[in-house]
PDB file of C-alpha atoms in Angstrom:
ATOM      1  CA  UNK K   1       1.419  47.661 -91.752  1.00 64.00           C
ATOM      2  CA  UNK K   2       0.905  50.758 -89.773  1.00 84.00           C
ATOM      3  CA  UNK K   3       2.419  49.258 -86.621  1.00 82.00           C
ATOM      4  CA  UNK K   4       5.361  47.980 -88.566  1.00 83.00           C
ATOM      5  CA  UNK K   5       5.834  51.342 -90.276  1.00 85.00           C
ATOM      6  CA  UNK K   6       5.537  53.056 -86.893  1.00 82.00           C
ATOM      7  CA  UNK K   7       8.274  50.806 -85.410  1.00 81.00           C
ATOM      8  CA  UNK K   8      10.566  51.407 -88.365  1.00 82.00           C
ATOM      9  CA  UNK K   9       9.991  55.177 -88.147  1.00 84.00           C
ATOM     10  CA  UNK K  10      10.598  55.120 -84.418  1.00 86.00           C
ATOM     11  CA  UNK K  11      13.803  53.102 -84.914  1.00 80.00           C
ATOM     12  CA  UNK K  12      15.026  55.519 -87.595  1.00 81.00           C
ATOM     13  CA  UNK K  13      14.280  58.519 -85.355  1.00 81.00           C
ATOM     14  CA  UNK K  14      16.085  56.874 -82.451  1.00 84.00           C
ATOM     15  CA  UNK K  15      19.097  56.095 -84.684  1.00 83.00           C
ATOM     16  CA  UNK K  16      19.202  59.669 -86.006  1.00 79.00           C
ATOM     17  CA  UNK K  17      18.992  61.083 -82.493  1.00 81.00           C
ATOM     18  CA  UNK K  18      21.667  58.627 -81.304  1.00 78.00           C
ATOM     19  CA  UNK K  19      23.954  59.499 -84.221  1.00 79.00           C
ATOM     20  CA  UNK K  20      23.497  63.223 -83.582  1.00 76.00           C
ATOM     21  CA  UNK K  21      24.306  62.715 -79.913  1.00 77.00           C
ATOM     22  CA  UNK K  22      27.446  60.740 -80.677  1.00 74.00           C
ATOM     23  CA  UNK K  23      28.532  63.264 -83.316  1.00 78.00           C
ATOM     24  CA  UNK K  24      28.260  66.054 -80.767  1.00 74.00           C
ATOM     25  CA  UNK K  25      29.569  64.102 -77.783  1.00 74.00           C
ATOM     26  CA  UNK K  26      32.832  62.691 -79.128  1.00 79.00           C
ATOM     27  CA  UNK K  27      34.387  65.914 -80.377  1.00 82.00           C
ATOM     28  CA  UNK K  28      33.460  67.666 -77.135  1.00 82.00           C
ATOM     29  CA  UNK K  29      34.830  64.793 -75.080  1.00 82.00           C
ATOM     30  CA  UNK K  30      38.075  64.810 -77.055  1.00 84.00           C
ATOM     31  CA  UNK K  31      38.351  68.539 -76.566  1.00 88.00           C
ATOM     32  CA  UNK K  32      37.693  68.239 -72.852  1.00 88.00           C
ATOM     33  CA  UNK K  33      40.330  65.477 -72.440  1.00 88.00           C
ATOM     34  CA  UNK K  34      42.899  67.604 -74.328  1.00 90.00           C
ATOM     35  CA  UNK K  35      42.097  70.672 -72.146  1.00 89.00           C
ATOM     36  CA  UNK K  36      42.345  68.605 -68.960  1.00 91.00           C
ATOM     37  CA  UNK K  37      45.804  67.447 -70.069  1.00 92.00           C
ATOM     38  CA  UNK K  38      46.778  71.057 -70.714  1.00 94.00           C
ATOM     39  CA  UNK K  39      45.515  72.100 -67.294  1.00 92.00           C
ATOM     40  CA  UNK K  40      47.588  69.350 -65.654  1.00 94.00           C
ATOM     41  CA  UNK K  41      50.716  70.513 -67.537  1.00 94.00           C
ATOM     42  CA  UNK K  42      50.036  74.150 -66.563  1.00 95.00           C
ATOM     43  CA  UNK K  43      49.599  73.162 -62.883  1.00 95.00           C
ATOM     44  CA  UNK K  44      52.986  71.405 -62.957  1.00 93.00           C
ATOM     45  CA  UNK K  45      54.564  74.507 -64.480  1.00 93.00           C
ATOM     46  CA  UNK K  46      52.917  76.669 -61.843  1.00 94.00           C
ATOM     47  CA  UNK K  47      54.189  74.410 -59.061  1.00 93.00           C
ATOM     48  CA  UNK K  48      57.724  74.494 -60.508  1.00 92.00           C
ATOM     49  CA  UNK K  49      57.571  78.299 -60.844  1.00 92.00           C
ATOM     50  CA  UNK K  50      56.364  78.599 -57.260  1.00 93.00           C
ATOM     51  CA  UNK K  51      59.238  76.458 -56.042  1.00 93.00           C
ATOM     52  CA  UNK K  52      61.702  78.605 -57.991  1.00 94.00           C
ATOM     53  CA  UNK K  53      60.228  81.780 -56.453  1.00 95.00           C
ATOM     54  CA  UNK K  54      60.502  80.347 -52.932  1.00 96.00           C
ATOM     55  CA  UNK K  55      64.105  79.240 -53.605  1.00 95.00           C
ATOM     56  CA  UNK K  56      64.910  82.722 -54.938  1.00 94.00           C
ATOM     57  CA  UNK K  57      63.495  84.218 -51.759  1.00 96.00           C
ATOM     58  CA  UNK K  58      65.683  81.863 -49.729  1.00 96.00           C
ATOM     59  CA  UNK K  59      68.690  83.018 -51.748  1.00 96.00           C
ATOM     60  CA  UNK K  60      67.802  86.626 -50.953  1.00 96.00           C
ATOM     61  CA  UNK K  61      67.452  85.773 -47.241  1.00 97.00           C
ATOM     62  CA  UNK K  62      70.817  84.028 -47.303  1.00 97.00           C
ATOM     63  CA  UNK K  63      72.428  87.037 -48.964  1.00 96.00           C
ATOM     64  CA  UNK K  64      71.101  89.185 -46.126  1.00 97.00           C
ATOM     65  CA  UNK K  65      72.722  86.836 -43.581  1.00 97.00           C
ATOM     66  CA  UNK K  66      75.990  86.997 -45.481  1.00 96.00           C
ATOM     67  CA  UNK K  67      75.860  90.767 -45.621  1.00 96.00           C
ATOM     68  CA  UNK K  68      75.220  91.067 -41.879  1.00 96.00           C
ATOM     69  CA  UNK K  69      78.015  88.600 -41.063  1.00 95.00           C
ATOM     70  CA  UNK K  70      80.427  90.285 -43.439  1.00 94.00           C
ATOM     71  CA  UNK K  71      79.707  93.621 -41.714  1.00 94.00           C
ATOM     72  CA  UNK K  72      80.629  91.887 -38.413  1.00 93.00           C
ATOM     73  CA  UNK K  73      77.081  92.393 -37.166  1.00 93.00           C
ATOM     74  CA  UNK K  74      76.906  88.896 -35.691  1.00 92.00           C
ATOM     75  CA  UNK K  75      73.813  89.517 -33.546  1.00 92.00           C
ATOM     76  CA  UNK K  76      71.752  90.495 -36.533  1.00 95.00           C
ATOM     77  CA  UNK K  77      73.316  87.706 -38.572  1.00 95.00           C
ATOM     78  CA  UNK K  78      72.229  85.168 -35.913  1.00 95.00           C
ATOM     79  CA  UNK K  79      68.613  86.314 -36.103  1.00 95.00           C
ATOM     80  CA  UNK K  80      68.610  86.318 -39.902  1.00 96.00           C
ATOM     81  CA  UNK K  81      70.394  82.941 -39.953  1.00 96.00           C
ATOM     82  CA  UNK K  82      67.806  81.374 -37.696  1.00 96.00           C
ATOM     83  CA  UNK K  83      64.965  82.625 -39.917  1.00 97.00           C
ATOM     84  CA  UNK K  84      66.804  81.475 -43.040  1.00 97.00           C
ATOM     85  CA  UNK K  85      67.438  77.992 -41.797  1.00 97.00           C
ATOM     86  CA  UNK K  86      63.873  77.598 -40.507  1.00 97.00           C
ATOM     87  CA  UNK K  87      62.517  78.669 -43.907  1.00 97.00           C
ATOM     88  CA  UNK K  88      65.011  76.334 -45.647  1.00 96.00           C
ATOM     89  CA  UNK K  89      63.753  73.401 -43.552  1.00 96.00           C
ATOM     90  CA  UNK K  90      60.142  74.166 -44.433  1.00 96.00           C
ATOM     91  CA  UNK K  91      61.017  74.408 -48.143  1.00 95.00           C
ATOM     92  CA  UNK K  92      63.106  71.209 -48.090  1.00 95.00           C
ATOM     93  CA  UNK K  93      60.072  69.383 -46.681  1.00 94.00           C
ATOM     94  CA  UNK K  94      57.735  71.049 -49.193  1.00 94.00           C
ATOM     95  CA  UNK K  95      59.594  71.028 -52.488  1.00 92.00           C
ATOM     96  CA  UNK K  96      59.150  68.311 -55.109  1.00 89.00           C
ATOM     97  CA  UNK K  97      62.122  69.416 -57.233  1.00 91.00           C
ATOM     98  CA  UNK K  98      64.999  66.966 -56.576  1.00 92.00           C
ATOM     99  CA  UNK K  99      67.833  69.490 -57.171  1.00 92.00           C
ATOM    100  CA  UNK K 100      66.224  71.968 -54.750  1.00 94.00           C
ATOM    101  CA  UNK K 101      65.721  69.310 -52.094  1.00 95.00           C
ATOM    102  CA  UNK K 102      69.314  68.120 -52.413  1.00 95.00           C
ATOM    103  CA  UNK K 103      70.721  71.645 -52.161  1.00 95.00           C
ATOM    104  CA  UNK K 104      68.569  72.478 -49.145  1.00 96.00           C
ATOM    105  CA  UNK K 105      69.427  69.257 -47.304  1.00 96.00           C
ATOM    106  CA  UNK K 106      73.111  70.017 -47.834  1.00 95.00           C
ATOM    107  CA  UNK K 107      72.692  73.567 -46.592  1.00 96.00           C
ATOM    108  CA  UNK K 108      70.719  72.457 -43.538  1.00 96.00           C
ATOM    109  CA  UNK K 109      73.650  70.259 -42.446  1.00 96.00           C
ATOM    110  CA  UNK K 110      75.691  73.416 -41.863  1.00 95.00           C
ATOM    111  CA  UNK K 111      73.149  75.054 -39.540  1.00 95.00           C
ATOM    112  CA  UNK K 112      74.769  74.076 -36.232  1.00 94.00           C
ATOM    113  CA  UNK K 113      78.234  75.067 -37.365  1.00 94.00           C
ATOM    114  CA  UNK K 114      77.073  78.454 -38.675  1.00 95.00           C
ATOM    115  CA  UNK K 115      75.078  79.125 -35.542  1.00 94.00           C
ATOM    116  CA  UNK K 116      78.049  78.299 -33.307  1.00 94.00           C
ATOM    117  CA  UNK K 117      80.420  80.413 -35.416  1.00 95.00           C
ATOM    118  CA  UNK K 118      78.095  83.406 -35.347  1.00 94.00           C
ATOM    119  CA  UNK K 119      77.695  83.016 -31.585  1.00 93.00           C
ATOM    120  CA  UNK K 120      81.475  83.124 -31.178  1.00 94.00           C
ATOM    121  CA  UNK K 121      81.772  86.034 -33.593  1.00 91.00           C
ATOM    122  CA  UNK K 122      83.874  83.871 -35.923  1.00 90.00           C
ATOM    123  CA  UNK K 123      84.144  85.238 -39.436  1.00 87.00           C
ATOM    124  CA  UNK K 124      84.570  81.651 -40.736  1.00 90.00           C
ATOM    125  CA  UNK K 125      80.785  81.517 -40.799  1.00 93.00           C
ATOM    126  CA  UNK K 126      80.834  83.767 -43.854  1.00 95.00           C
ATOM    127  CA  UNK K 127      82.694  81.148 -45.921  1.00 95.00           C
ATOM    128  CA  UNK K 128      80.197  78.454 -44.924  1.00 95.00           C
ATOM    129  CA  UNK K 129      77.386  80.799 -45.857  1.00 96.00           C
ATOM    130  CA  UNK K 130      79.007  81.570 -49.195  1.00 96.00           C
ATOM    131  CA  UNK K 131      79.190  77.837 -49.871  1.00 95.00           C
ATOM    132  CA  UNK K 132      75.447  77.650 -49.156  1.00 95.00           C
ATOM    133  CA  UNK K 133      74.950  80.562 -51.582  1.00 95.00           C
ATOM    134  CA  UNK K 134      76.795  78.634 -54.299  1.00 95.00           C
ATOM    135  CA  UNK K 135      74.651  75.543 -53.669  1.00 94.00           C
ATOM    136  CA  UNK K 136      71.455  77.590 -53.987  1.00 95.00           C
ATOM    137  CA  UNK K 137      72.697  79.324 -57.138  1.00 94.00           C
ATOM    138  CA  UNK K 138      73.587  75.973 -58.740  1.00 93.00           C
ATOM    139  CA  UNK K 139      70.191  74.485 -57.845  1.00 93.00           C
ATOM    140  CA  UNK K 140      68.449  77.462 -59.402  1.00 92.00           C
ATOM    141  CA  UNK K 141      70.644  77.321 -62.490  1.00 90.00           C
ATOM    142  CA  UNK K 142      72.158  80.748 -61.860  1.00 87.00           C
ATOM    143  CA  UNK K 143      75.784  81.403 -62.786  1.00 82.00           C
ATOM    144  CA  UNK K 144      78.068  80.668 -59.866  1.00 76.00           C
ATOM    145  CA  UNK K 145      80.794  83.277 -59.546  1.00 69.00           C
ATOM    146  CA  UNK K 146      84.254  81.965 -58.680  1.00 59.00           C
ATOM    147  CA  UNK K 147      85.332  82.548 -55.071  1.00 57.00           C
ATOM    148  CA  UNK K 148      87.044  85.911 -54.572  1.00 55.00           C
TER     149      UNK K 148
END
């Protein structure tokens, strides 16, 4: 009887330990899974915010190009334009936001025309740059002012 009682006691102890383990494990596992889901959502939000910040910086760079071209400072506008279009190409390749990518691809198509116009000292480049500004503003969800 002692051996049988020992086996039963051992089985009960093992069951109690197993039940305690499961009771502690499952809630912690569920909590961990929920937190991992939250971390994933926060990472996506962070990536989206980073993309918006980079697009905002591009908009600021573009406004500097427009300002220089409007002031008929075509040499400075050329340098700023080159930097802007290079940064726009990098961001178009990097971004995962479809509206940003579409806007940037459209803007990049105007690069050669703007560069040529600035080289000639043609003020028509300003209108093309303003069109690019409207595209960036729309992609960012900013109000687009009517053309003046």
